[in-house]
PDB file of C-alpha atoms in Angstrom:
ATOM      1  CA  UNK A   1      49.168 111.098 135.591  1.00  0.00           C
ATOM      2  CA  UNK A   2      46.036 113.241 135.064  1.00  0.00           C
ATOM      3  CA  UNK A   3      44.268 112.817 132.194  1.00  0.00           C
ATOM      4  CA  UNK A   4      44.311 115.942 129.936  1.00  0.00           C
ATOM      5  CA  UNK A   5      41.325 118.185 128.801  1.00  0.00           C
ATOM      6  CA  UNK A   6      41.003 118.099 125.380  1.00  0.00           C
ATOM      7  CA  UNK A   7      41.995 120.930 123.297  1.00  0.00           C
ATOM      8  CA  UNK A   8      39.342 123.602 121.710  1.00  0.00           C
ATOM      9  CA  UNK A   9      39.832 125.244 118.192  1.00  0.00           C
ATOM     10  CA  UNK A  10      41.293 122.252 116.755  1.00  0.00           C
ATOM     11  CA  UNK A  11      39.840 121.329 113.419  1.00  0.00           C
ATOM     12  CA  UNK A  12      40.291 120.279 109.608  1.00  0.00           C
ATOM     13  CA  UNK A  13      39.936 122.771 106.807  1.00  0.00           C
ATOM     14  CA  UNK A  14      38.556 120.510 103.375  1.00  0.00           C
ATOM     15  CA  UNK A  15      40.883 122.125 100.113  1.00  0.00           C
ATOM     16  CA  UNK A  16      39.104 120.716  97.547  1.00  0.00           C
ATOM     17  CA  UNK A  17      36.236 117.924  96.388  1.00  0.00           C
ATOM     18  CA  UNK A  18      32.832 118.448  97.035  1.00  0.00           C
ATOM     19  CA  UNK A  19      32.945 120.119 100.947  1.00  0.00           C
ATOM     20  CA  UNK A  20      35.521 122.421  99.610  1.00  0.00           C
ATOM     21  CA  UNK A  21      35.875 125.520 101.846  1.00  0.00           C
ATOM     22  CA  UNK A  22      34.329 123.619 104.762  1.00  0.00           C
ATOM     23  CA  UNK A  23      35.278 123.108 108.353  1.00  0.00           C
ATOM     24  CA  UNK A  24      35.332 120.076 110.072  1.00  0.00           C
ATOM     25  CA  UNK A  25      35.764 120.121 114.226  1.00  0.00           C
ATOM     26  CA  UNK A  26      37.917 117.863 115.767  1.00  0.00           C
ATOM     27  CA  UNK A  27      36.147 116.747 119.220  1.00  0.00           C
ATOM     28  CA  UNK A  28      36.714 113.321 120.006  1.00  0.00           C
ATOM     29  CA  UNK A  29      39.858 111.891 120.582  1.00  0.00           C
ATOM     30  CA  UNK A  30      39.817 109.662 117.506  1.00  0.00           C
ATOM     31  CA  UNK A  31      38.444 110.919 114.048  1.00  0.00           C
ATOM     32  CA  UNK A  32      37.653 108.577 111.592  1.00  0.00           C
ATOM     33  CA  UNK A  33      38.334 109.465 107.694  1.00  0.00           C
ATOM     34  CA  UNK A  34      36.818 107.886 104.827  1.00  0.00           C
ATOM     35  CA  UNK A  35      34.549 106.974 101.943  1.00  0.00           C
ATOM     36  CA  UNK A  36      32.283 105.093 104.098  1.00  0.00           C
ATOM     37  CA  UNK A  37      29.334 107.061 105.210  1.00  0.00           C
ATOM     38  CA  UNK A  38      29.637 105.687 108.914  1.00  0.00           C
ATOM     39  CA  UNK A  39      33.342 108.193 109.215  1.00  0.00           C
ATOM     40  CA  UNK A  40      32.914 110.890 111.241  1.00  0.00           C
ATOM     41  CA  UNK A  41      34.356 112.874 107.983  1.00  0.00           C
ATOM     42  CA  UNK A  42      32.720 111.487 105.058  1.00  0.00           C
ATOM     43  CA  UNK A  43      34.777 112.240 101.609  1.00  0.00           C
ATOM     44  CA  UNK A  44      33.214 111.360  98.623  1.00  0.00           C
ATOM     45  CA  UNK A  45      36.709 110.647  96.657  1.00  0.00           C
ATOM     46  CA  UNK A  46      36.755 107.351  95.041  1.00  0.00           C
ATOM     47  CA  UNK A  47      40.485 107.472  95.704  1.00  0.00           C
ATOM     48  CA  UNK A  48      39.488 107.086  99.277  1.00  0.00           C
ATOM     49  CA  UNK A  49      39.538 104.559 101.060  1.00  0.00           C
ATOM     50  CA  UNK A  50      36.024 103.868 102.932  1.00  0.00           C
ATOM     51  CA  UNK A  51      38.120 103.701 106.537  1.00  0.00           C
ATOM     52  CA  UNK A  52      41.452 105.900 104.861  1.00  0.00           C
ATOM     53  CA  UNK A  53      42.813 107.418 108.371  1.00  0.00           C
ATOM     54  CA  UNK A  54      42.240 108.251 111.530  1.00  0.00           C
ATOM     55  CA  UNK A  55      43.240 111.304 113.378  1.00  0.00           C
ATOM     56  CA  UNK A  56      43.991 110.488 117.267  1.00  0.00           C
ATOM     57  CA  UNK A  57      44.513 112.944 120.241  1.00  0.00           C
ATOM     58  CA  UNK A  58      47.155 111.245 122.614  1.00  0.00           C
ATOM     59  CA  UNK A  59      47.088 113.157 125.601  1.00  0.00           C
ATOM     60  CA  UNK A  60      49.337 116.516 124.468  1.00  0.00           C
ATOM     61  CA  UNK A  61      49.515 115.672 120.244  1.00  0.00           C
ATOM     62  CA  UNK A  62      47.870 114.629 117.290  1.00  0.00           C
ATOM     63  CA  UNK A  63      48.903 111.787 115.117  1.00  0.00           C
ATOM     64  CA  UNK A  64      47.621 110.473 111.602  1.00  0.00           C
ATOM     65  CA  UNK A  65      47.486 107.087 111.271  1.00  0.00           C
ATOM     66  CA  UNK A  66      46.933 105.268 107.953  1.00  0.00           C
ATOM     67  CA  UNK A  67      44.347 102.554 108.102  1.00  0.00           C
ATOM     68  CA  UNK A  68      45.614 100.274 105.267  1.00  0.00           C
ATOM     69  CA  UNK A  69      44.094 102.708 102.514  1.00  0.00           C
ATOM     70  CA  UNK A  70      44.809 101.730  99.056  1.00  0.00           C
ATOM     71  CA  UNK A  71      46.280 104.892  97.621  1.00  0.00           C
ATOM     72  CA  UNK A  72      48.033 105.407 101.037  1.00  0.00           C
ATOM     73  CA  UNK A  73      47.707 109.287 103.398  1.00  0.00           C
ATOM     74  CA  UNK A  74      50.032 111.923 102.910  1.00  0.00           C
ATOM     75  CA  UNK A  75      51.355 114.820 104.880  1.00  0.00           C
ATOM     76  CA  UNK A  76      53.271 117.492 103.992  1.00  0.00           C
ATOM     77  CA  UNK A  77      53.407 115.636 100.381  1.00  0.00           C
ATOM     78  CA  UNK A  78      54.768 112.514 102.245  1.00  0.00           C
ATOM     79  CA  UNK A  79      53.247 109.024 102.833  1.00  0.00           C
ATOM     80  CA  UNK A  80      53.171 107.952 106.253  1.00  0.00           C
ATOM     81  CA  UNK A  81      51.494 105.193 108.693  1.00  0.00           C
ATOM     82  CA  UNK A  82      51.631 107.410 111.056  1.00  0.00           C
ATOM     83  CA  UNK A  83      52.873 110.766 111.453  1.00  0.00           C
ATOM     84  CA  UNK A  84      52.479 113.507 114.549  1.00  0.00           C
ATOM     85  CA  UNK A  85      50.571 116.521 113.276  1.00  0.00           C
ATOM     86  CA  UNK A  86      51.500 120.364 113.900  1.00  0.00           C
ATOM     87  CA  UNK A  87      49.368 123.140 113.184  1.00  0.00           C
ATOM     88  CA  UNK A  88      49.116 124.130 109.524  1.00  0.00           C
ATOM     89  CA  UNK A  89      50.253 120.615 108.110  1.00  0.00           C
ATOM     90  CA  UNK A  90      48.391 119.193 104.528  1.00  0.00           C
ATOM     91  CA  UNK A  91      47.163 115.508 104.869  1.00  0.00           C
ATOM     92  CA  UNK A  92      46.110 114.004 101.591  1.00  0.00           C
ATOM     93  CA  UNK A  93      43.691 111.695 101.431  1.00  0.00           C
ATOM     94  CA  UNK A  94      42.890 109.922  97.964  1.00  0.00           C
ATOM     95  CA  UNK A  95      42.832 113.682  95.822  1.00  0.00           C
ATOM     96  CA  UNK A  96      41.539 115.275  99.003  1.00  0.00           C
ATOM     97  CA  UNK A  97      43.285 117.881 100.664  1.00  0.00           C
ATOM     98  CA  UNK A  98      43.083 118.891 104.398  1.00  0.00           C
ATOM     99  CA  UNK A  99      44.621 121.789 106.428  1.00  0.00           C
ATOM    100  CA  UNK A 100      45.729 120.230 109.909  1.00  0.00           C
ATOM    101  CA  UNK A 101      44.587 123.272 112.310  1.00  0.00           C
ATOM    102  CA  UNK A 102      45.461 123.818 115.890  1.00  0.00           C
ATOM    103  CA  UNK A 103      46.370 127.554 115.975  1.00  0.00           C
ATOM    104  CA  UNK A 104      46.327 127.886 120.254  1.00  0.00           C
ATOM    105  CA  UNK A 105      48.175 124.846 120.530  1.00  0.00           C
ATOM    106  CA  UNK A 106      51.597 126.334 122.383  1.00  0.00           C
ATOM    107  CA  UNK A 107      49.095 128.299 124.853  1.00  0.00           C
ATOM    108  CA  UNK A 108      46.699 124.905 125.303  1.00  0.00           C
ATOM    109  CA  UNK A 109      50.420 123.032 125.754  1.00  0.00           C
ATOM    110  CA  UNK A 110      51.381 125.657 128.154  1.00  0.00           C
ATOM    111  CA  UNK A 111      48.127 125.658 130.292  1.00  0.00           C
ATOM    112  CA  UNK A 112      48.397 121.685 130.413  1.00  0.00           C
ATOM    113  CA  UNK A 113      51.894 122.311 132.429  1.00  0.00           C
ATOM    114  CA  UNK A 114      53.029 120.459 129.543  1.00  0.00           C
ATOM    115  CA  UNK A 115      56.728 121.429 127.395  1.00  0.00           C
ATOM    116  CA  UNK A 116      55.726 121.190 123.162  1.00  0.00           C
ATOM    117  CA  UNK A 117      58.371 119.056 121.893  1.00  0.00           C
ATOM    118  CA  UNK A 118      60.894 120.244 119.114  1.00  0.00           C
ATOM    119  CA  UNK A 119      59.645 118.114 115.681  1.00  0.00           C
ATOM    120  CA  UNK A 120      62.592 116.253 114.742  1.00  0.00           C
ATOM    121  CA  UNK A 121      63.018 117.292 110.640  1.00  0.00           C
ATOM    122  CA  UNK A 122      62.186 114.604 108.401  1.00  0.00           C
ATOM    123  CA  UNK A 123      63.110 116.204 105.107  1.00  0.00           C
TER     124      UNK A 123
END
């Protein structure tokens, strides 16, 4: 199977703490989030974790994965381990908010020759 480009315009919007109103750019295929100045997004919350969760680009999705944090990561007001991400969802980290953004995804999913799956409800 060919390996997929990876998507533009896909990034984090920070709700709160101190890089409130800020925009952080998802690149790589795995995005490290956490306390510890080494993440690729550094929070200063001490309710996170210093390597809280990662976000990871698997080929035509994103998925949050929990790395053990202490107070546990949260999307749409839910803990999870790991959960597949859709464009507009909040992940909590600690008492930081982020805004999962990936507003071109159907037309990226599209161009990829690649169907975007129905989320199965959860609530």
């Amino acid at each position: 199977m060919e390996q997929n480009s990876f998507p533009p315009e896909v990034f984090l919007e920070i709700l709160n703490g101190d890089l409130e109103g800020e925009i952080f750019p998802i690149t790589a295929k795995t995005v490290t989030i956490g306390r510890d100045p080494q993440c690729d997004l550094h929070l200063a919350d001490p309710y996170v974790s210093r390597k809280h969760c990662q976000i990871v680009f698997r080929g035509d999705h994103f998925t949050m994965m929990d790395l053990g944090s202490l107070n546990k990561t949260r999307v749409k007001e839910k803990e999870y381990i790991q959960k597949n991400l859709k464009d507009g969802y909040l992940i909590k980290a600690g008492k930081t908010q982020l805004r999962f953004r990936w507003p071109n995804a159907k037309a990226w999913l599209a161009e990829q020759g690649i169907e975007e799956q129905e989320e199965v409800s959860d609530e």
